[in-house]
Coordinates of C-alpha atoms and ligand atoms in Angstrom, one line a residue:
X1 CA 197.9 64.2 -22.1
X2 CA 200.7 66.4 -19.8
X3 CA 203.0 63.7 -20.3
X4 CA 202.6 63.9 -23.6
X5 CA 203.1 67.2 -23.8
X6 CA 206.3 67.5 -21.6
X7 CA 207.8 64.7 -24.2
X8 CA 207.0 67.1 -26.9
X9 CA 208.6 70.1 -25.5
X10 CA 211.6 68.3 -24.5
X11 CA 212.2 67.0 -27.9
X12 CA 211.5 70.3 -29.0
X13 CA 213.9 71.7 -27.2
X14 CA 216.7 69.3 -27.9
X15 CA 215.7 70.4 -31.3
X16 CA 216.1 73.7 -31.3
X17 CA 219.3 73.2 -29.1
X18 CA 220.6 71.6 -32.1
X19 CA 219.9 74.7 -34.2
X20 CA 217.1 72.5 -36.4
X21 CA 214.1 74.6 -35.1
X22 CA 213.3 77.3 -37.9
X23 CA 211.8 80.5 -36.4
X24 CA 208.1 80.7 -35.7
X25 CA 207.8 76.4 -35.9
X26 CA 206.9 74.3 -32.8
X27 CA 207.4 70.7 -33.0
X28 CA 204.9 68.1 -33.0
X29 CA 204.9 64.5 -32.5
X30 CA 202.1 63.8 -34.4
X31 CA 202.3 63.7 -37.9
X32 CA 199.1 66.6 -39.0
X33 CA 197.4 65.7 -42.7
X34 CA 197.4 68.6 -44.7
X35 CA 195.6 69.6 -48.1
X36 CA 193.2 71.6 -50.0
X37 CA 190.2 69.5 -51.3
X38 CA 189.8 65.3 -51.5
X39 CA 191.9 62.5 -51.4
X40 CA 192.1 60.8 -55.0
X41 CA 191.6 57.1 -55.4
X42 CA 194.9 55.1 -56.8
X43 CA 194.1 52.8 -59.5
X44 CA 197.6 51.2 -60.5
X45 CA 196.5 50.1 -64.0
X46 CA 196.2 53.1 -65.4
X47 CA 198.1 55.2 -63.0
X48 CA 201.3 57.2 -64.3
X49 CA 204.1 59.1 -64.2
X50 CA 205.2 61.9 -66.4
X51 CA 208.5 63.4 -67.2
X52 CA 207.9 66.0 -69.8
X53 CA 208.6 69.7 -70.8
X54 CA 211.9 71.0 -71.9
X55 CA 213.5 67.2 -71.8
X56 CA 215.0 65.6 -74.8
X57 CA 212.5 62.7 -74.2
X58 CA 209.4 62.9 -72.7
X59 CA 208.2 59.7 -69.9
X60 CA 205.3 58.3 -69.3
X61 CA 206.4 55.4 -66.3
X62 CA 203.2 52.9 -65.7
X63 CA 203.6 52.1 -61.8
X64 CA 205.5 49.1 -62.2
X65 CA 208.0 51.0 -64.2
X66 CA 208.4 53.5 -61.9
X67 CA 209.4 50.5 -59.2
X68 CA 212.5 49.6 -61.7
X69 CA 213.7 53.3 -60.9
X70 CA 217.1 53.4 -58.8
X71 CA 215.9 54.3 -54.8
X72 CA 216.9 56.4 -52.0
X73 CA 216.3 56.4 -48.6
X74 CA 216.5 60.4 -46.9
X75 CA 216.3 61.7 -43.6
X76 CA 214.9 64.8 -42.5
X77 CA 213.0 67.5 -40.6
X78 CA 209.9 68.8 -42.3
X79 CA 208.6 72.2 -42.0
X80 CA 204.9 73.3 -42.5
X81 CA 204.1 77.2 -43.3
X82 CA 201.3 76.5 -40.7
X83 CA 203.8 76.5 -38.2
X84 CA 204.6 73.0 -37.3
X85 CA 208.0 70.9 -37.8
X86 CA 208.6 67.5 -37.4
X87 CA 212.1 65.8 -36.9
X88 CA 214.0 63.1 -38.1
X89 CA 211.6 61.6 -41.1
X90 CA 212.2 59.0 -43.3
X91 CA 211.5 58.7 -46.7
X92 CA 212.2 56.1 -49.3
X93 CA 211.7 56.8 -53.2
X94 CA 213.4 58.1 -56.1
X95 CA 215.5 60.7 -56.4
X96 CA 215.7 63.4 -59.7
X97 CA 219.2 63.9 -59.1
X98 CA 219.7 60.4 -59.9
X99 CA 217.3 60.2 -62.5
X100 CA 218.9 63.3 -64.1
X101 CA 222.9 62.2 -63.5
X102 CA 222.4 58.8 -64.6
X103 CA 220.6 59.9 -68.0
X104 CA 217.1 58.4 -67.0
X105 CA 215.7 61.6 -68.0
X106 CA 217.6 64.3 -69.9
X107 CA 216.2 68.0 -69.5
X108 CA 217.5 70.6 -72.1
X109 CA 220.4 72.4 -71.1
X110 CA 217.8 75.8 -70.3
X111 CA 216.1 74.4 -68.2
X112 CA 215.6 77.0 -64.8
X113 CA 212.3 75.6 -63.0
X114 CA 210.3 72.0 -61.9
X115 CA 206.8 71.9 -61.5
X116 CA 204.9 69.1 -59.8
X117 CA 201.9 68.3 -60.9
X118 CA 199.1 66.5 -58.9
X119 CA 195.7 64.6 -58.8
X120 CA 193.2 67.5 -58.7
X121 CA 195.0 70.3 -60.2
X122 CA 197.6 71.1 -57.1
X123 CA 200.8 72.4 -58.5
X124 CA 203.7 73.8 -56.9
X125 CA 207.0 75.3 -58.3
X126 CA 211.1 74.8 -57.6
X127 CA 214.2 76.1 -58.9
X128 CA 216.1 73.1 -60.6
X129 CA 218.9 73.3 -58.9
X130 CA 216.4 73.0 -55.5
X131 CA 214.9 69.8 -57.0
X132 CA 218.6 68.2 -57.7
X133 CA 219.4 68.8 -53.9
X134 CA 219.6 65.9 -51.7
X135 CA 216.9 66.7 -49.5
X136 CA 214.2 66.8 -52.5
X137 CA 212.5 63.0 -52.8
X138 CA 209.7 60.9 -55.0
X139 CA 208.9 59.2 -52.0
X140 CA 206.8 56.5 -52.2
X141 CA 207.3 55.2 -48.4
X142 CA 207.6 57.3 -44.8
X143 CA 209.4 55.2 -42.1
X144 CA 209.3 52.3 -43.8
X145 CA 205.9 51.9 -44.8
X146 CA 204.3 52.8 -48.4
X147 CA 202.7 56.4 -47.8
X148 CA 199.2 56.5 -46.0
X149 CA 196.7 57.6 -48.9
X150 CA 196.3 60.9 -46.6
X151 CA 199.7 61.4 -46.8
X152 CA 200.0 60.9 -50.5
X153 CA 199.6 57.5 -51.4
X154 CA 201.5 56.1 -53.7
X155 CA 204.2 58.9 -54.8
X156 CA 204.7 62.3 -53.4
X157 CA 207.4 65.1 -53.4
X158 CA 208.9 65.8 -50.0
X159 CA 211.1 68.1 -49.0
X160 CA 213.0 69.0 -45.5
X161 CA 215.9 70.2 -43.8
X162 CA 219.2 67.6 -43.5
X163 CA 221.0 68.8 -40.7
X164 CA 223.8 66.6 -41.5
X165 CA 224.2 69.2 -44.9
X166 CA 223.0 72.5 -43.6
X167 CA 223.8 74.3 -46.8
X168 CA 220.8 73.2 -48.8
X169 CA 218.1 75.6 -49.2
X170 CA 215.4 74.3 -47.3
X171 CA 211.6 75.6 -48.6
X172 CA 208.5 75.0 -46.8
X173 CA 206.7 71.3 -46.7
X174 CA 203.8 72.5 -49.4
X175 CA 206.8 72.4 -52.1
X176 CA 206.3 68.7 -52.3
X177 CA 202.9 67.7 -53.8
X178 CA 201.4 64.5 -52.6
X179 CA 199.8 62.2 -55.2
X180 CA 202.4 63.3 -57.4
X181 CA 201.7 62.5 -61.2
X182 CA 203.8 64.6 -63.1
X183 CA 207.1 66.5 -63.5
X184 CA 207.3 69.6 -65.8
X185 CA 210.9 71.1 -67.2
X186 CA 210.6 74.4 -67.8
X187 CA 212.9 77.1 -69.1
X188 CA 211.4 80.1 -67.3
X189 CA 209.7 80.1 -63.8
X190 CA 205.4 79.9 -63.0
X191 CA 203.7 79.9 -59.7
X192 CA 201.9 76.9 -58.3
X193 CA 199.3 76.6 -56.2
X194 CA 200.0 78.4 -53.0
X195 CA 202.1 80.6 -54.7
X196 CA 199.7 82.1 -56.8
X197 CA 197.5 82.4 -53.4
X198 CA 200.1 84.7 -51.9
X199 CA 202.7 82.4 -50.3
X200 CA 206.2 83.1 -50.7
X201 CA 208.0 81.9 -54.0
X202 CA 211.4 81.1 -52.5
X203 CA 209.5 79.7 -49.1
X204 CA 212.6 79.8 -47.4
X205 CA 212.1 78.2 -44.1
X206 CA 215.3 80.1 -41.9
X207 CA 214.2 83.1 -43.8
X208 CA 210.9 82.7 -42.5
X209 CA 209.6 83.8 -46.1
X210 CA 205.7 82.6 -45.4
X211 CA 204.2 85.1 -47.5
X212 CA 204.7 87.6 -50.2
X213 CA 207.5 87.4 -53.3
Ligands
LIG301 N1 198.4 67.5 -53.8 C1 198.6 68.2 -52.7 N2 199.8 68.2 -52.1 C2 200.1 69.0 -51.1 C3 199.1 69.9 -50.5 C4 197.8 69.9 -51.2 O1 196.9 70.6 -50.8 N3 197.6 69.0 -52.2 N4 199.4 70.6 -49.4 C5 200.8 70.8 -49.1 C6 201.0 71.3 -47.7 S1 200.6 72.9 -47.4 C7 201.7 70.6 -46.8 S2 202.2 71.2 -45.3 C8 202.0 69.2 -47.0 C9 201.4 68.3 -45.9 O2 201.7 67.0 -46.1 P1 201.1 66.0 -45.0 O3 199.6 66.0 -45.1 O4 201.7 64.7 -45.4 O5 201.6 66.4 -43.7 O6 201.5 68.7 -48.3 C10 201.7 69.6 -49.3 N5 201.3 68.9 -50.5
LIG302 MO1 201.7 73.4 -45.4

């Protein structure tokens, strides 16, 4: 136990050292599960994915489909509103960038705003141009592995800090949904989830922007 404690706050300060500590976060080791209500049951055959909106085409990927998809693997340090970060994650999955510069999918040219949809009704809400930043993922695995059903098993949204491109925007953890099963182009902006409960729109994590507009 105080071993494992010191080993945290070492890490955590060679974190923040390295300027990757947002203010008000302390870092865990652990990895915490984090969600409002159940976790859904995945049922591949009649699981699927949604790409539809303001897009010249609309998707509708079965699972294996959404394996053919071009992959990514990203590295990064997550940040929860609730005050903990974790460094150096990996994830493995699709990226919309890719999707969206190799023509996969085609959103109409107004296009301002992504919403993920989930199992159960969880949205939550992105500028575009956040979601076609590097350190926005479909991730299907976390080091390596496919994702725990607790940690959104099979596809969720992740995104995190790169420290290695410290000019992205970097919003808090709860703007990727897990069990992901939808994306939704639209041409003006709507508040998910947490945002409609009061948490801040933008979310930015060096801005500390927690709560509010
Ligand atoms: N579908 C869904 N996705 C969600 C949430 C949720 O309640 N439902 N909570 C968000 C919040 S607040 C956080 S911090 C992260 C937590 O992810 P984790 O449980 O893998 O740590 O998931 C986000 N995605
Ligand atoms: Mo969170």
């Amino acid at each position: 136990m105080g071993t494992f404690e010191s080993d945290r706050r070492k890490e955590e300060e060679r974190i923040r050292e390295e300027n990757r500590l947002p203010p008000g976060q302390s870092l865990t080791l652990k990895f915490p599960v984090l969600h409002y209500g159940p976790i859904p049951a995945f049922t591949p055959a009649t699981w699927d994915f949604r790409i539809w909106g303001e897009v010249e085409e609309e998707k509708n990927w079965s699972w294996d489909e959404f394996q053919q998809l071009p992959r990514q693997k990203v590295l990064m340090d997550i940040h929860c509103v609730t005050r903990w970060s974790k460094a150096d994650t990996l994830w493995e999955g699709v990226s919309l960038k890719t999707l969206i510069d190799s023509e996969i999918i085609m959103v109409n040219p107004n296009v301002t705003h992504v919403m993920q949809h989930a199992e159960h009704g969880y949205t939550t809400n992105l500028p575009l141009e956040i979601a076609l930043q590097d350190n926005f993922l479909l991730a299907t695995h976390f080091d390596g592995e496919p994702l725990s059903p607790d940690h959104g098993y099979p596809l969720r949204g992740v995104i995190g800090h790169i420290p290695s491109e410290g000019e992205l925007v970097t919003p808090y953890f709860w703007k990727g949904a897990k069990w992901l099963r939808s994306l939704e182009f639209m041409t003006a902006d709507r508040l998910g989830f947490w945002e409609k409960a009061g948490y801040h729109n933008r979310a930015d994590v060096w801005d500390e922007e927690r709560y509010g507009r």
